[in-house]
Short mmCIF file of C-alpha atoms and ligand atoms in Angstrom, two decimals:
data_model
loop_
_atom_site.label_atom_id
_atom_site.label_comp_id
_atom_site.label_asym_id
_atom_site.label_seq_id
_atom_site.Cartn_x
_atom_site.Cartn_y
_atom_site.Cartn_z
CA MET A 176 14.20 8.57 9.42
CA SER A 177 17.61 9.98 10.29
CA HIS A 178 18.66 10.48 13.91
CA VAL A 179 21.06 13.28 13.00
CA ILE A 180 19.99 16.85 13.71
CA TYR A 181 20.46 18.97 10.61
CA LYS A 182 20.80 22.73 10.28
CA THR A 183 17.50 22.88 8.41
CA LEU A 184 15.52 20.46 10.49
CA GLY A 185 13.04 19.43 7.84
CA SER A 186 15.42 18.77 4.99
CA ARG A 187 18.12 16.17 4.67
CA PRO A 188 21.42 17.52 3.29
CA ILE A 189 23.31 15.79 0.48
CA ARG A 190 25.20 12.74 1.70
CA ALA A 191 28.86 13.48 1.07
CA ALA A 192 30.92 10.39 0.32
CA GLY A 193 34.23 11.44 -1.18
CA GLY A 194 36.00 13.86 -3.39
CA SER A 195 39.26 14.71 -5.01
CA GLY A 196 41.07 18.03 -5.25
CA VAL A 197 38.60 20.85 -5.89
CA TRP A 198 35.69 18.41 -6.32
CA LEU A 199 33.37 16.97 -3.66
CA GLU A 200 31.35 13.86 -4.38
CA ASP A 201 28.05 12.57 -3.00
CA HIS A 202 27.08 8.96 -2.36
CA GLU A 203 25.56 8.64 -5.81
CA GLY A 204 28.74 9.82 -7.49
CA ARG A 205 27.50 13.33 -8.36
CA ARG A 206 30.34 15.86 -8.27
CA TYR A 207 30.35 19.44 -6.93
CA LEU A 208 33.01 21.97 -7.83
CA ASP A 209 34.07 23.58 -4.54
CA THR A 210 34.29 27.39 -4.95
CA CYS A 211 34.23 28.09 -1.24
CA GLY A 212 36.06 25.34 0.65
CA GLY A 213 32.68 24.67 2.28
CA VAL A 214 32.96 27.77 4.50
CA GLY A 215 36.56 28.75 3.81
CA VAL A 216 37.93 25.51 5.22
CA SER A 217 39.14 23.05 2.56
CA SER A 218 42.28 24.88 1.53
CA LEU A 219 44.00 21.71 0.29
CA GLY A 220 40.87 20.37 -1.36
CA HIS A 221 39.55 16.90 -0.69
CA ARG A 222 41.38 13.62 -0.06
CA HIS A 223 44.84 15.14 -0.31
CA PRO A 224 47.14 12.07 -0.31
CA ARG A 225 49.86 13.66 1.80
CA ILE A 226 47.40 14.65 4.53
CA THR A 227 45.50 11.38 4.59
CA ARG A 228 48.84 9.56 5.02
CA ALA A 229 49.86 11.92 7.84
CA ALA A 230 46.54 11.40 9.63
CA GLU A 231 47.00 7.64 9.44
CA ARG A 232 50.56 7.89 10.74
CA ALA A 233 49.58 10.25 13.56
CA SER A 234 46.78 8.01 14.77
CA ARG A 235 49.24 5.14 15.00
CA ASP A 236 51.80 7.25 16.91
CA LEU A 237 49.60 8.90 19.52
CA ALA A 238 46.12 10.35 19.23
CA TRP A 239 45.78 12.30 22.45
CA ALA A 240 47.36 12.90 25.82
CA HIS A 241 45.90 15.43 28.20
CA ALA A 242 47.54 18.84 27.96
CA GLY A 243 47.38 19.21 31.74
CA ALA A 244 50.28 16.77 32.00
CA PHE A 245 51.69 16.31 28.47
CA THR A 246 52.88 18.15 25.42
CA SER A 247 53.75 16.50 22.10
CA ASP A 248 56.13 16.92 19.17
CA PRO A 249 53.35 17.88 16.72
CA ALA A 250 52.01 20.60 19.05
CA GLU A 251 55.52 21.95 19.70
CA GLU A 252 56.51 21.98 16.01
CA LEU A 253 53.24 23.49 14.83
CA ALA A 254 53.40 26.23 17.48
CA GLU A 255 57.00 27.01 16.52
CA MET A 256 56.02 27.27 12.85
CA LEU A 257 53.05 29.57 13.44
CA ALA A 258 54.99 31.73 15.89
CA ALA A 259 57.79 32.19 13.33
CA TRP A 260 55.30 33.30 10.68
CA SER A 261 53.31 35.60 12.95
CA GLY A 262 55.75 38.52 13.05
CA GLY A 263 55.85 38.69 16.85
CA LEU A 264 53.29 36.43 18.55
CA PRO A 265 55.42 33.63 19.99
CA HIS A 266 52.94 31.91 22.32
CA VAL A 267 50.35 29.53 20.89
CA GLN A 268 47.57 27.32 22.22
CA PHE A 269 45.46 24.98 20.11
CA LEU A 270 41.74 24.44 20.55
CA SER A 271 39.06 22.75 18.49
CA GLY A 272 37.18 25.50 16.63
CA GLY A 273 37.14 29.17 15.77
CA SER A 274 34.54 30.13 18.38
CA GLU A 275 36.64 28.55 21.12
CA ALA A 276 39.76 30.29 19.89
CA MET A 277 38.04 33.68 19.93
CA GLU A 278 36.56 32.95 23.33
CA LEU A 279 40.03 32.14 24.71
CA ALA A 280 41.48 35.25 23.04
CA LEU A 281 39.06 37.43 24.97
CA LYS A 282 39.54 35.52 28.21
CA VAL A 283 43.29 36.06 27.83
CA ALA A 284 42.70 39.78 27.15
CA TYR A 285 40.62 40.09 30.30
CA GLN A 286 43.11 38.07 32.35
CA TYR A 287 45.97 40.23 31.03
CA HIS A 288 44.35 43.35 32.45
CA ALA A 289 43.22 41.66 35.67
CA GLU A 290 46.71 40.29 36.40
CA ARG A 291 48.01 43.84 36.15
CA GLY A 292 45.40 45.08 38.63
CA ASP A 293 43.11 46.55 35.95
CA THR A 294 40.06 44.51 36.89
CA GLY A 295 37.54 47.00 35.49
CA ARG A 296 38.43 46.23 31.90
CA GLY A 297 35.66 43.83 31.01
CA LEU A 298 34.17 45.41 27.90
CA VAL A 299 34.92 44.45 24.31
CA ILE A 300 34.49 46.83 21.39
CA SER A 301 33.67 45.05 18.17
CA ARG A 302 32.40 46.10 14.76
CA ARG A 303 28.98 45.95 13.19
CA GLN A 304 28.74 43.41 10.37
CA SER A 305 31.12 40.96 12.01
CA TYR A 306 31.05 37.33 13.08
CA HIS A 307 33.28 35.89 15.77
CA GLY A 308 31.64 32.60 16.65
CA SER A 309 28.56 30.77 17.82
CA THR A 310 28.98 30.59 21.60
CA LEU A 311 26.91 33.05 23.61
CA ALA A 312 29.95 35.17 24.48
CA MET A 313 31.04 35.32 20.84
CA LEU A 314 27.55 36.12 19.58
CA ALA A 315 27.53 38.98 22.09
CA ILE A 316 30.49 40.57 20.28
CA SER A 317 29.31 39.64 16.78
CA GLY A 318 27.48 42.32 14.84
CA ASN A 319 25.87 39.72 12.56
CA ARG A 320 22.16 40.16 13.31
CA GLN A 321 21.02 36.94 11.69
CA ARG A 322 23.27 34.88 13.89
CA ARG A 323 22.42 36.76 17.11
CA SER A 324 18.70 36.24 16.28
CA VAL A 325 16.70 34.44 18.94
CA PHE A 326 19.57 34.58 21.48
CA GLU A 327 19.58 38.38 21.71
CA PRO A 328 18.10 38.45 25.27
CA LEU A 329 20.94 36.22 26.53
CA LEU A 330 23.82 38.22 25.07
CA GLY A 331 26.07 40.23 27.36
CA PRO A 332 27.07 43.84 26.78
CA ALA A 333 29.43 44.94 24.00
CA GLU A 334 30.06 48.13 22.07
CA PHE A 335 30.02 48.28 18.28
CA VAL A 336 31.71 50.64 15.86
CA SER A 337 31.57 50.86 12.07
CA PRO A 338 33.27 48.21 9.98
CA CYS A 339 35.88 49.27 7.42
CA TYR A 340 33.67 48.84 4.36
CA GLU A 341 35.08 50.98 1.60
CA TYR A 342 32.56 50.12 -1.13
CA ARG A 343 29.62 51.34 0.97
CA ASP A 344 31.02 53.79 3.47
CA ARG A 345 33.95 55.74 2.04
CA LEU A 346 32.59 59.14 1.04
CA PRO A 347 32.93 60.17 -2.62
CA ASP A 348 35.41 62.95 -1.90
CA GLU A 349 37.25 61.11 0.90
CA SER A 350 40.69 59.50 0.40
CA ALA A 351 41.26 55.99 1.71
CA ASP A 352 43.58 57.49 4.30
CA ALA A 353 41.00 60.04 5.47
CA TYR A 354 38.42 57.24 5.67
CA ALA A 355 40.80 55.16 7.82
CA ALA A 356 41.40 58.18 10.06
CA ARG A 357 37.65 58.78 10.43
CA LEU A 358 37.12 55.16 11.54
CA ALA A 359 40.02 55.34 13.99
CA ASP A 360 38.52 58.54 15.42
CA GLU A 361 35.19 56.78 15.84
CA LEU A 362 36.90 53.97 17.76
CA GLU A 363 38.72 56.47 19.97
CA ALA A 364 35.52 58.41 20.66
CA THR A 365 33.82 55.14 21.66
CA ILE A 366 36.66 54.18 24.00
CA LEU A 367 36.48 57.62 25.61
CA ARG A 368 32.69 57.53 25.88
CA VAL A 369 32.60 54.18 27.70
CA GLY A 370 35.80 54.96 29.63
CA ALA A 371 39.14 53.47 28.62
CA ASP A 372 39.40 51.86 32.06
CA ASN A 373 36.46 49.67 31.14
CA VAL A 374 37.72 48.38 27.80
CA ALA A 375 39.67 45.12 27.54
CA ALA A 376 39.96 44.74 23.77
CA PHE A 377 38.97 45.87 20.33
CA THR A 378 38.31 42.99 17.99
CA ALA A 379 37.96 42.81 14.21
CA GLU A 380 38.16 40.32 11.37
CA THR A 381 41.24 41.34 9.39
CA VAL A 382 39.25 40.64 6.23
CA VAL A 383 35.52 40.30 6.95
CA GLY A 384 34.26 36.88 5.90
CA SER A 385 30.76 35.49 5.89
CA THR A 386 28.83 38.57 7.06
CA SER A 387 29.64 40.91 4.17
CA GLY A 388 31.73 38.83 1.75
CA ALA A 389 35.53 39.25 1.81
CA VAL A 390 35.81 42.91 2.78
CA PRO A 391 39.47 43.91 3.26
CA PRO A 392 40.50 46.98 5.26
CA VAL A 393 41.75 50.08 3.44
CA PRO A 394 45.51 50.69 3.72
CA GLY A 395 46.39 52.28 7.03
CA TYR A 396 43.17 51.28 8.82
CA LEU A 397 44.65 48.55 11.02
CA SER A 398 47.74 50.51 11.98
CA ARG A 399 45.58 53.50 12.92
CA VAL A 400 43.23 51.44 15.10
CA LYS A 401 46.20 49.74 16.71
CA GLU A 402 47.62 53.17 17.63
CA VAL A 403 44.28 54.15 19.18
CA CYS A 404 44.06 50.89 21.13
CA HIS A 405 47.55 51.23 22.53
CA ARG A 406 47.06 54.87 23.47
CA HIS A 407 44.27 53.68 25.76
CA GLY A 408 45.73 50.39 26.99
CA VAL A 409 43.24 48.36 24.92
CA LEU A 410 44.41 45.09 23.32
CA LEU A 411 43.96 44.59 19.58
CA VAL A 412 42.53 41.12 18.88
CA LEU A 413 42.35 40.14 15.21
CA ASP A 414 40.08 37.30 14.17
CA GLU A 415 41.66 35.39 11.30
CA VAL A 416 39.63 32.23 11.76
CA MET A 417 38.58 32.53 8.12
CA ALA A 418 41.15 34.94 6.64
CA GLY A 419 44.30 33.44 8.16
CA LEU A 420 46.83 30.78 7.19
CA GLY A 421 47.14 31.41 3.49
CA ARG A 422 43.66 32.36 2.36
CA THR A 423 44.77 35.92 1.48
CA GLY A 424 48.17 34.84 0.15
CA GLN A 425 49.93 35.43 3.50
CA HIS A 426 50.29 33.12 6.48
CA PHE A 427 48.59 35.89 8.47
CA ALA A 428 46.39 38.36 6.61
CA TYR A 429 47.51 41.30 8.81
CA LEU A 430 51.04 41.03 7.40
CA ASP A 431 49.72 42.84 4.29
CA ASP A 432 48.73 45.72 6.56
CA SER A 433 52.11 46.04 8.30
CA VAL A 434 50.68 45.55 11.78
CA VAL A 435 50.96 42.81 14.34
CA PRO A 436 48.04 42.57 16.79
CA ASP A 437 48.38 41.69 20.48
CA ILE A 438 46.40 38.49 19.91
CA VAL A 439 45.25 36.65 16.79
CA THR A 440 43.06 33.62 16.25
CA VAL A 441 43.11 31.16 13.35
CA GLY A 442 40.95 28.16 12.64
CA LYS A 443 39.43 26.85 9.47
CA GLY A 444 42.54 26.66 7.28
CA LEU A 445 44.79 25.39 10.08
CA ALA A 446 44.07 21.74 9.32
CA ALA A 447 42.02 22.54 6.20
CA GLY A 448 39.11 20.38 7.38
CA TYR A 449 41.24 17.27 7.98
CA ALA A 450 40.95 17.78 11.76
CA PRO A 451 38.93 20.15 13.94
CA VAL A 452 41.61 22.49 15.28
CA SER A 453 42.10 26.22 15.86
CA ALA A 454 44.71 28.35 17.59
CA VAL A 455 45.26 31.50 19.63
CA LEU A 456 48.59 33.31 19.30
CA ILE A 457 49.54 35.92 21.88
CA GLY A 458 52.24 38.56 22.13
CA PRO A 459 55.15 38.43 24.60
CA HIS A 460 53.83 41.30 26.74
CA VAL A 461 50.46 39.56 27.16
CA HIS A 462 52.08 36.24 28.01
CA GLN A 463 54.47 37.93 30.39
CA ALA A 464 51.63 39.61 32.32
CA LEU A 465 50.04 36.21 32.93
CA ALA A 466 53.34 34.52 33.70
CA ALA A 467 54.42 37.20 36.16
CA GLY A 468 50.97 37.31 37.76
CA SER A 469 49.17 34.12 38.68
CA GLY A 470 51.33 32.09 36.30
CA VAL A 471 48.29 30.13 35.19
CA LEU A 472 46.19 30.40 32.05
CA GLN A 473 42.66 30.40 33.37
CA ASN A 474 41.27 28.01 30.81
CA GLY A 475 41.18 24.25 30.51
CA GLN A 476 39.48 22.14 27.87
CA THR A 477 39.70 18.45 27.11
CA ASN A 478 41.08 18.83 23.62
CA VAL A 479 43.65 21.59 24.18
CA ASN A 480 46.78 21.02 22.02
CA HIS A 481 45.25 17.79 20.68
CA THR A 482 48.11 15.61 19.41
CA LEU A 483 46.46 14.07 16.36
CA ALA A 484 44.83 17.35 15.29
CA CYS A 485 48.17 19.16 15.60
CA ALA A 486 49.97 16.46 13.58
CA VAL A 487 47.45 16.78 10.77
CA ALA A 488 47.59 20.59 10.87
CA LEU A 489 51.39 20.46 10.82
CA GLU A 490 51.34 18.41 7.62
CA VAL A 491 48.79 20.80 6.09
CA GLN A 492 50.99 23.80 6.84
CA ARG A 493 54.14 22.04 5.61
CA THR A 494 52.36 21.17 2.38
CA ILE A 495 51.38 24.81 1.86
CA VAL A 496 55.06 25.76 2.17
CA ASP A 497 56.54 22.84 0.18
CA ASP A 498 54.13 23.34 -2.73
CA ASP A 499 54.41 27.16 -2.67
CA LEU A 500 50.66 27.40 -2.31
CA LEU A 501 50.81 30.99 -1.06
CA GLY A 502 52.26 31.89 -4.46
CA ASN A 503 49.43 29.99 -6.11
CA VAL A 504 46.83 31.73 -3.94
CA ARG A 505 48.12 35.13 -5.03
CA LYS A 506 48.33 34.14 -8.69
CA GLN A 507 44.97 32.40 -8.88
CA GLY A 508 43.34 35.08 -6.72
CA GLU A 509 44.27 37.72 -9.28
CA HIS A 510 43.08 35.48 -12.08
CA LEU A 511 39.79 34.87 -10.25
CA ARG A 512 39.04 38.55 -9.67
CA ARG A 513 39.99 39.44 -13.26
CA SER A 514 37.85 36.63 -14.69
CA LEU A 515 34.86 37.59 -12.51
CA ALA A 516 35.19 41.22 -13.61
CA GLU A 517 35.18 40.12 -17.25
CA ARG A 518 32.32 37.66 -16.79
CA PHE A 519 30.10 40.24 -15.08
CA SER A 520 31.24 43.36 -16.92
CA GLY A 521 27.84 43.88 -18.56
CA ASN A 522 25.80 42.87 -15.52
CA PRO A 523 24.39 45.91 -13.66
CA ALA A 524 23.48 43.72 -10.66
CA VAL A 525 27.15 43.11 -9.82
CA GLY A 526 28.31 46.14 -7.87
CA ASP A 527 31.65 45.13 -6.37
CA ILE A 528 34.22 42.36 -6.72
CA ARG A 529 36.74 42.52 -3.90
CA GLY A 530 39.03 40.57 -1.62
CA ARG A 531 42.57 39.34 -1.25
CA GLY A 532 44.15 36.17 -2.58
CA LEU A 533 41.62 33.37 -2.87
CA PHE A 534 39.20 35.19 -0.57
CA VAL A 535 36.85 37.02 -2.87
CA GLY A 536 33.42 38.62 -2.50
CA ILE A 537 30.87 39.58 -5.12
CA GLU A 538 28.35 42.14 -3.88
CA PHE A 539 25.08 42.33 -5.78
CA VAL A 540 23.22 45.59 -6.21
CA ASP A 541 19.92 46.88 -7.52
CA PRO A 542 20.37 46.84 -11.31
CA GLU A 543 18.13 49.91 -11.57
CA ASP A 544 20.79 52.22 -10.17
CA GLY A 545 23.81 49.92 -9.98
CA HIS A 546 24.60 50.74 -6.34
CA SER A 547 21.69 50.43 -3.87
CA PRO A 548 21.81 47.16 -1.97
CA LEU A 549 19.99 44.32 -3.69
CA ASP A 550 17.00 43.21 -1.67
CA GLY A 551 17.02 39.52 -2.55
CA GLY A 552 17.22 38.43 1.11
CA ALA A 553 17.36 34.82 2.25
CA ARG A 554 15.30 33.72 -0.75
CA LEU A 555 18.00 34.73 -3.20
CA SER A 556 20.75 33.13 -1.08
CA SER A 557 18.84 29.85 -0.93
CA ALA A 558 18.09 29.97 -4.64
CA MET A 559 21.76 30.45 -5.47
CA LYS A 560 22.86 27.66 -3.21
CA ARG A 561 20.21 25.26 -4.49
CA THR A 562 20.74 26.14 -8.16
CA GLY A 563 24.48 25.72 -7.67
CA LEU A 564 24.05 22.25 -6.22
CA GLU A 565 21.74 21.30 -9.08
CA ARG A 566 24.43 22.43 -11.52
CA GLY A 567 27.32 20.79 -9.72
CA VAL A 568 28.90 23.82 -8.07
CA LEU A 569 29.20 24.48 -4.35
CA LEU A 570 28.54 28.18 -3.53
CA TYR A 571 28.55 30.27 -0.33
CA PRO A 572 25.95 33.02 -0.74
CA GLY A 573 24.99 35.50 1.99
CA HIS A 574 22.41 38.18 2.64
CA GLY A 575 22.16 41.15 4.99
CA THR A 576 25.53 42.10 3.49
CA VAL A 577 25.25 45.84 4.10
CA ASP A 578 23.54 46.23 7.46
CA GLY A 579 22.20 42.86 8.51
CA GLU A 580 19.01 43.43 6.53
CA THR A 581 19.75 44.46 2.97
CA GLY A 582 22.25 43.33 0.39
CA ASN A 583 23.30 39.99 -1.10
CA HIS A 584 26.72 38.58 -1.83
CA LEU A 585 28.64 35.48 -2.83
CA LEU A 586 31.79 34.52 -0.95
CA LEU A 587 34.45 32.62 -2.85
CA ALA A 588 37.18 30.76 -0.99
CA PRO A 589 38.44 28.02 -3.31
CA PRO A 590 41.11 25.50 -2.33
CA PHE A 591 44.69 26.83 -2.58
CA ILE A 592 45.50 23.98 -4.97
CA ALA A 593 43.09 25.33 -7.62
CA GLU A 594 44.66 25.63 -11.06
CA THR A 595 43.79 28.13 -13.78
CA GLY A 596 41.43 25.67 -15.48
CA ASP A 597 39.62 25.05 -12.17
CA ILE A 598 39.16 28.77 -11.60
CA ASP A 599 37.82 29.20 -15.15
CA GLU A 600 35.35 26.39 -14.55
CA MET A 601 34.26 27.97 -11.25
CA VAL A 602 33.66 31.34 -12.90
CA ALA A 603 31.72 29.72 -15.76
CA ARG A 604 29.49 27.67 -13.46
CA LEU A 605 28.83 30.38 -10.89
CA GLY A 606 28.16 32.83 -13.74
CA GLU A 607 25.40 30.53 -14.98
CA VAL A 608 23.92 30.30 -11.48
CA VAL A 609 23.95 34.08 -11.06
CA ASP A 610 22.30 34.55 -14.48
CA ALA A 611 19.66 31.98 -13.58
CA CYS A 612 18.87 33.46 -10.17
CA LEU A 613 18.95 37.21 -10.75
N1 LIG B 200 35.45 33.89 13.41
C1 LIG B 200 35.22 33.99 12.09
C2 LIG B 200 35.76 35.16 11.35
C3 LIG B 200 34.49 33.01 11.43
O1 LIG B 200 34.26 33.11 10.11
C4 LIG B 200 34.00 31.90 12.18
C5 LIG B 200 33.21 30.85 11.51
O2 LIG B 200 32.69 31.01 10.44
C6 LIG B 200 34.26 31.84 13.54
C7 LIG B 200 35.00 32.85 14.13
C8 LIG B 200 33.78 30.67 14.35
O3 LIG B 200 34.47 29.52 14.00
P1 LIG B 200 33.84 28.07 14.24
O4 LIG B 200 32.63 27.96 13.40
O5 LIG B 200 34.95 27.14 13.84
O6 LIG B 200 33.54 27.96 15.69
#
C-alpha cells in the first residue's frame, strides 16, 4: 500500500523515474513522448544538463533565506530580467505556484484601491470558461465548473462575462473587430451594472489554457478591454501562468496583442518544472500607490523570493534566450499546427486547430454536422489519456470545452526544445490515439 494521496484515490499513477529531452521515462524504462509538458510546464524538457548543473550549484551556494530580512542575487537578477521583458511592469515578487501568484495579484489590486481610499472595490470580474487556480479565492473567480465542483457553497462572489472564443461565439457576419467591440461592451455593461466603485479588477487568461484548449483572443480584444477597465478605474490582471514565458513565442503572451496589463502572473514555465516557482509583476502606478500609502505589501509567505527556486528559474530563462528557443517555439508551433491540419484534414470530428506558438488546441466536434460540440465527456478524455499512455505518448485532453458541460479538446504544449522530427512523431502518435478513441 502507498501512503501517498493520489488525484484518483483508487488508482496508482505511473512511477516516473527519469527522462531526457521530450521523453519521460517510468521506473520500468518505458518511454512517453511529452506533447504537453505535463500541464504546460516542462518547457525545457526533462533532465536538461544546464539546469541540473545550475540547481546543484545553487543548492551549494544558498538554498533559502527569509525574504523578510534578505534578498539574493538570483531573485534580483531574475526580477530584472522579467521586468525588462514585460514592457512596463518593473516590480516583481516570486511565489511558489500559479494559484498563489494569482491570489497575490488580486490582493495587490484590492490593496491598490484601498490605499487610495477606494475601499469599496472588492469585486473581481472574470470570464466564464477560465481557470485561475485551486485555492478557494481563485476558484471563486474561475469559470471552470468542473474545478469549482463540490466547493461551490464556499466560493465568494464574483461576476463573469463571456470569454473571447472566436470559434464558437463570433457571429457569421461579424468581423473580428466587431466581435472584440461586442465583448468590450459586455464588460463595460457589467461594470456599470455592479457599479464601477465596487470593482477592483478584471482578470483573464491571455490565451485560455486547460479549460477550453489554447484559445487566443482576437486582435484588438485585449486593448479594448483595457480601455474599458481604465475608463472605470478597474485594474487589468492577466493570468499567464500557463501562456507566459515563451509558450506562445513571446516572453509575455500579451506582447502579441500590443497591450501591457496593470498586473500579470506567470508560473509553470518560469522554472520549467525544475523548481516550484511563480511570479507577480506589477506596474509602476500600482506599486507607487502601495509605496505612498502604507508602504507595506500586505502579504507574507515562507517561500517568497526563494533563493534556490529563483536561481533555477534564472538559468531556465537564460537558456531560453541563449538557445533562441522563442524562435524555435514560433517555428515549431507553425509546423505543429500545419501538420495537425494535414493529419486531420479528412476527419469531420476535428472542428478547430488553434493557438499560438507551442500552445495549441484541437477542438473535437460532432462528426454528423462538423460543428456542434462533441459530447464525449470525461469518458473520452480518460480514454485518450489512457490510450496515449499505452502507446507511449503523454496527452492533455479536456472536456466541458464549450460551456463546462459539452465539448472535448486536446491541449498541446510541447517542450520548447522540440525539433521537427519530435513534432512529427507527436502528431503521428496522437493521431493514432484520436483515431482509436473517436
Ligand atoms: N492560472 C492558470 C491559467 C493555470 O493554468 C493554472 C494551473 O493550471 C493556475 C493559474 C494555477 O497554477 P498552479 O496549479 O501552479 O497553482
